[in-house]
CSV table of C-alpha atoms in Angstrom, one decimal:
chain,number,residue,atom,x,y,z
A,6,UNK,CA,-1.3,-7.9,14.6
A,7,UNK,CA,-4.2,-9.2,17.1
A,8,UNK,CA,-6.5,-11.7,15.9
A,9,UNK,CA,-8.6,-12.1,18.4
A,10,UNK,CA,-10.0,-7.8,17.8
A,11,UNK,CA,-12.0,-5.7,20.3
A,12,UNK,CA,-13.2,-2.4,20.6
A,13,UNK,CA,-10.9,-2.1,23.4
A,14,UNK,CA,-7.9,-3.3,20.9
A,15,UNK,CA,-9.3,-0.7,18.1
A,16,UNK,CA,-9.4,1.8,20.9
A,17,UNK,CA,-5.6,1.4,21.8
A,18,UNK,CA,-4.5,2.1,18.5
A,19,UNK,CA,-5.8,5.0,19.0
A,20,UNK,CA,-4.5,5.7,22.5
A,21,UNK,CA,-1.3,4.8,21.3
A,22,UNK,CA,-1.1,6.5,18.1
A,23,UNK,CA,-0.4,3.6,16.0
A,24,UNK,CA,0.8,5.0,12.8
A,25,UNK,CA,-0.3,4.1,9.5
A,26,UNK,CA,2.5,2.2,7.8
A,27,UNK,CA,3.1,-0.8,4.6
A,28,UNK,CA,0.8,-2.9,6.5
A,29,UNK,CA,-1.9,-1.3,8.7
A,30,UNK,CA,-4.4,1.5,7.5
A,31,UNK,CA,-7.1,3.5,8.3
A,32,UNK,CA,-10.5,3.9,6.8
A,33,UNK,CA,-13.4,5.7,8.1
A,34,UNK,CA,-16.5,4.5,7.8
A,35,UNK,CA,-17.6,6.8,5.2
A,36,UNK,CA,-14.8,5.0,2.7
A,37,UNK,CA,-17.4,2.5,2.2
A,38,UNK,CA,-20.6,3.4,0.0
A,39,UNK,CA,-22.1,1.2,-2.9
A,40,UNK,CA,-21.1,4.2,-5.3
A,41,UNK,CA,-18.7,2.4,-8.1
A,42,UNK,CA,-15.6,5.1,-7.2
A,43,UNK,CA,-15.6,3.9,-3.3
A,44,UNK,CA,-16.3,0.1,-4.4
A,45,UNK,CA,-12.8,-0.2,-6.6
A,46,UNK,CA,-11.3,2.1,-3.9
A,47,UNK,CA,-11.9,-0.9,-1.9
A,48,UNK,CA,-10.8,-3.1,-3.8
A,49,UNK,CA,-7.3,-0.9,-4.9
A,50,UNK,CA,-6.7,-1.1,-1.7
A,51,UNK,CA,-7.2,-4.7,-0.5
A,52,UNK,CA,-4.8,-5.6,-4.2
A,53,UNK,CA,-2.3,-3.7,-2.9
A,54,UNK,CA,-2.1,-4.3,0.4
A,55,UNK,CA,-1.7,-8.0,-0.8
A,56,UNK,CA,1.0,-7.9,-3.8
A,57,UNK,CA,2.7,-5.5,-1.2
A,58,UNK,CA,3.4,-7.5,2.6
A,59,UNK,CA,-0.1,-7.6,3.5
A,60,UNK,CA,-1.7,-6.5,6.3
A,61,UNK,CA,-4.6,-4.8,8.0
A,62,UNK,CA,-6.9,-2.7,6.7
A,63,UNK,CA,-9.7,-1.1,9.5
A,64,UNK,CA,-12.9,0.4,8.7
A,65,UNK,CA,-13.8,2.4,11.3
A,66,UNK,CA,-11.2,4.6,12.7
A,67,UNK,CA,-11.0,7.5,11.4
A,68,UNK,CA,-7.5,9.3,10.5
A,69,UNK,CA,-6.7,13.0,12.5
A,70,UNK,CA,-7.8,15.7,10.2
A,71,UNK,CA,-4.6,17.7,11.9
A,72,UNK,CA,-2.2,17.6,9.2
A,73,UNK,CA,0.6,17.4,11.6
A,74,UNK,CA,-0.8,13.9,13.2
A,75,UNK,CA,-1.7,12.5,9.4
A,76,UNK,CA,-1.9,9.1,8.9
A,77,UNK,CA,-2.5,9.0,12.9
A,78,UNK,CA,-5.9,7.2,14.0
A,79,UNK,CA,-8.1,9.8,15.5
A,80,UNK,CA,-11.4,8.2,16.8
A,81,UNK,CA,-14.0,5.2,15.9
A,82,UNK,CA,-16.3,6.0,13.3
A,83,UNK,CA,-18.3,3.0,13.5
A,84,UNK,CA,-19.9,1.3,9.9
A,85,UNK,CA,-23.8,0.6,10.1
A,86,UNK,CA,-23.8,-3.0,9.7
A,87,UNK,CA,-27.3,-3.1,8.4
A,88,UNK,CA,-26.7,-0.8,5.9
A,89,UNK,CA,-23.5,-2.4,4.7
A,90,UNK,CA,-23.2,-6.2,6.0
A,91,UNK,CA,-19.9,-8.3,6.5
A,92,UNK,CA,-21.1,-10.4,3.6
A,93,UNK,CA,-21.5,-7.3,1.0
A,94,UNK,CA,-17.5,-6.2,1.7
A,95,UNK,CA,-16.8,-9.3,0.8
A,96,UNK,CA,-18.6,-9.7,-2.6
A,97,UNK,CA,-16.8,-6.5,-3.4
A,98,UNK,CA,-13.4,-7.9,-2.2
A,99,UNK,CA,-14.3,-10.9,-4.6
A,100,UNK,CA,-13.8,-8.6,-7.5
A,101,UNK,CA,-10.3,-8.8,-7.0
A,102,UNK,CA,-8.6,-11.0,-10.0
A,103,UNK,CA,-6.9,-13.6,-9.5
A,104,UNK,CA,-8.9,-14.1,-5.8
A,105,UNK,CA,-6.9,-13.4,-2.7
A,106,UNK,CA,-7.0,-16.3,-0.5
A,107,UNK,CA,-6.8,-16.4,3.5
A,108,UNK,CA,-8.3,-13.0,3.6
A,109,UNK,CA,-10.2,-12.6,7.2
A,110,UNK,CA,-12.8,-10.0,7.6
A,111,UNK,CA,-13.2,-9.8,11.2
A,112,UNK,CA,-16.9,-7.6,12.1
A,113,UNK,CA,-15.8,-5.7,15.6
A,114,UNK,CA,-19.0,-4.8,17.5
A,115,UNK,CA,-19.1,-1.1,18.8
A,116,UNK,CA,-20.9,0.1,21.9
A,117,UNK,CA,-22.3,3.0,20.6
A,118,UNK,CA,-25.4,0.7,19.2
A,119,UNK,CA,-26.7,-2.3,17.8
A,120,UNK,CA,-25.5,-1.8,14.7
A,121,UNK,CA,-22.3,-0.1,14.9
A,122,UNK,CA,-18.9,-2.7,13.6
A,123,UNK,CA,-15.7,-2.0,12.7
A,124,UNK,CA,-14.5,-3.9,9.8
A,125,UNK,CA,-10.8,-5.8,10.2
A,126,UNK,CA,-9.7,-7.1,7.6
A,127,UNK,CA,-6.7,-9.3,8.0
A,128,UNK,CA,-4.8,-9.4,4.3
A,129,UNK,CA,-1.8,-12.3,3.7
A,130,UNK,CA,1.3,-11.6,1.6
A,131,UNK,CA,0.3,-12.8,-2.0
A,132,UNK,CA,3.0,-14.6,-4.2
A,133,UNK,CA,1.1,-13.8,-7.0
A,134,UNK,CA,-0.3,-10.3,-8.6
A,135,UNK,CA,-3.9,-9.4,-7.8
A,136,UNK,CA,-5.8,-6.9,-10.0
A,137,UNK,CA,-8.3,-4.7,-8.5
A,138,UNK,CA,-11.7,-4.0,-10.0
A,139,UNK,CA,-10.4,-1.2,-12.6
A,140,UNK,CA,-8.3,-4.1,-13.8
A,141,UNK,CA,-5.3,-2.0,-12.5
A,142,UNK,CA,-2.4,-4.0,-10.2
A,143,UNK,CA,-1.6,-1.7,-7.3
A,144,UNK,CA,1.1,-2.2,-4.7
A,145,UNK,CA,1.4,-0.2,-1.2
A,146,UNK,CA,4.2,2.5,-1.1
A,147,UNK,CA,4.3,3.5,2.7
A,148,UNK,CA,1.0,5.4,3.2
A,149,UNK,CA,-0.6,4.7,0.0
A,150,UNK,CA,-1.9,3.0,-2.5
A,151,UNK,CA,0.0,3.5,-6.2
């Protein structure tokens, strides 16, 4: 996976049709909101992703709503960075128990406005179990989260 990410990168996952798989997912920007469901949500899947291979996790892209191209990206649905900052994600990632180390959260600028990020966040392989905020241990199973 890039490091260096760009909207044009973001972009060409969509072009492409880069599949979801064990180690890259999709989130559209409306899978963040300061409700409790959507903050363990977050932080299920960031656990998981870890005690599984790690990976990628991009909020932002939105997944196709045809259910014969699921788990396909399908456009950018940029995050308003004012209303929920780089720093915030990351207090919620925090909540995960034992803390995750090496995690990157890249903030992608989108040309649509100001504002408008897309959220990378680069997840290592843990050695160790990480419990999510429901105090649950989740591991990736292709597509999901169990």
């Amino acid at each position: 996976m890039p490091r260096n990410w760009t909207e044009n990168k973001l972009r060409n996952f969509i072009s492409a049709e880069i599949e979801e798989s064990l180690t890259l997912e999709y989130k559209s920007a409306e899978a963040l909101d300061r409700t409790e469901f959507k903050k363990k949500e977050i932080t299920k899947d960031v656990s998981a992703m870890a005690n599984s291979a790690g990976g990628v996790i991009v909020y932002g892209i939105a997944e196709s709503s045809n259910p014969e191209k699921r788990h396909l990206p399908e456009r950018i649905v940029p995050v308003n960075r004012l209303e929920f900052p780089r720093e915030w994600l990351e207090q919620i990632i925090q909540a995960i128990r034992p803390r995750i180390d090496g995690i990157v959260i890249h903030s992608v600028q989108i040309g649509t406005g100001d504002s408008d990020v897309a959220y990378v966040i680069e997840i290592p392989q843990s050695n160790t179990a990480h419990q999510a905020s429901d105090h649950r241990y989740y591991k990736r199973f292709n597509f999901q989260s169990v």
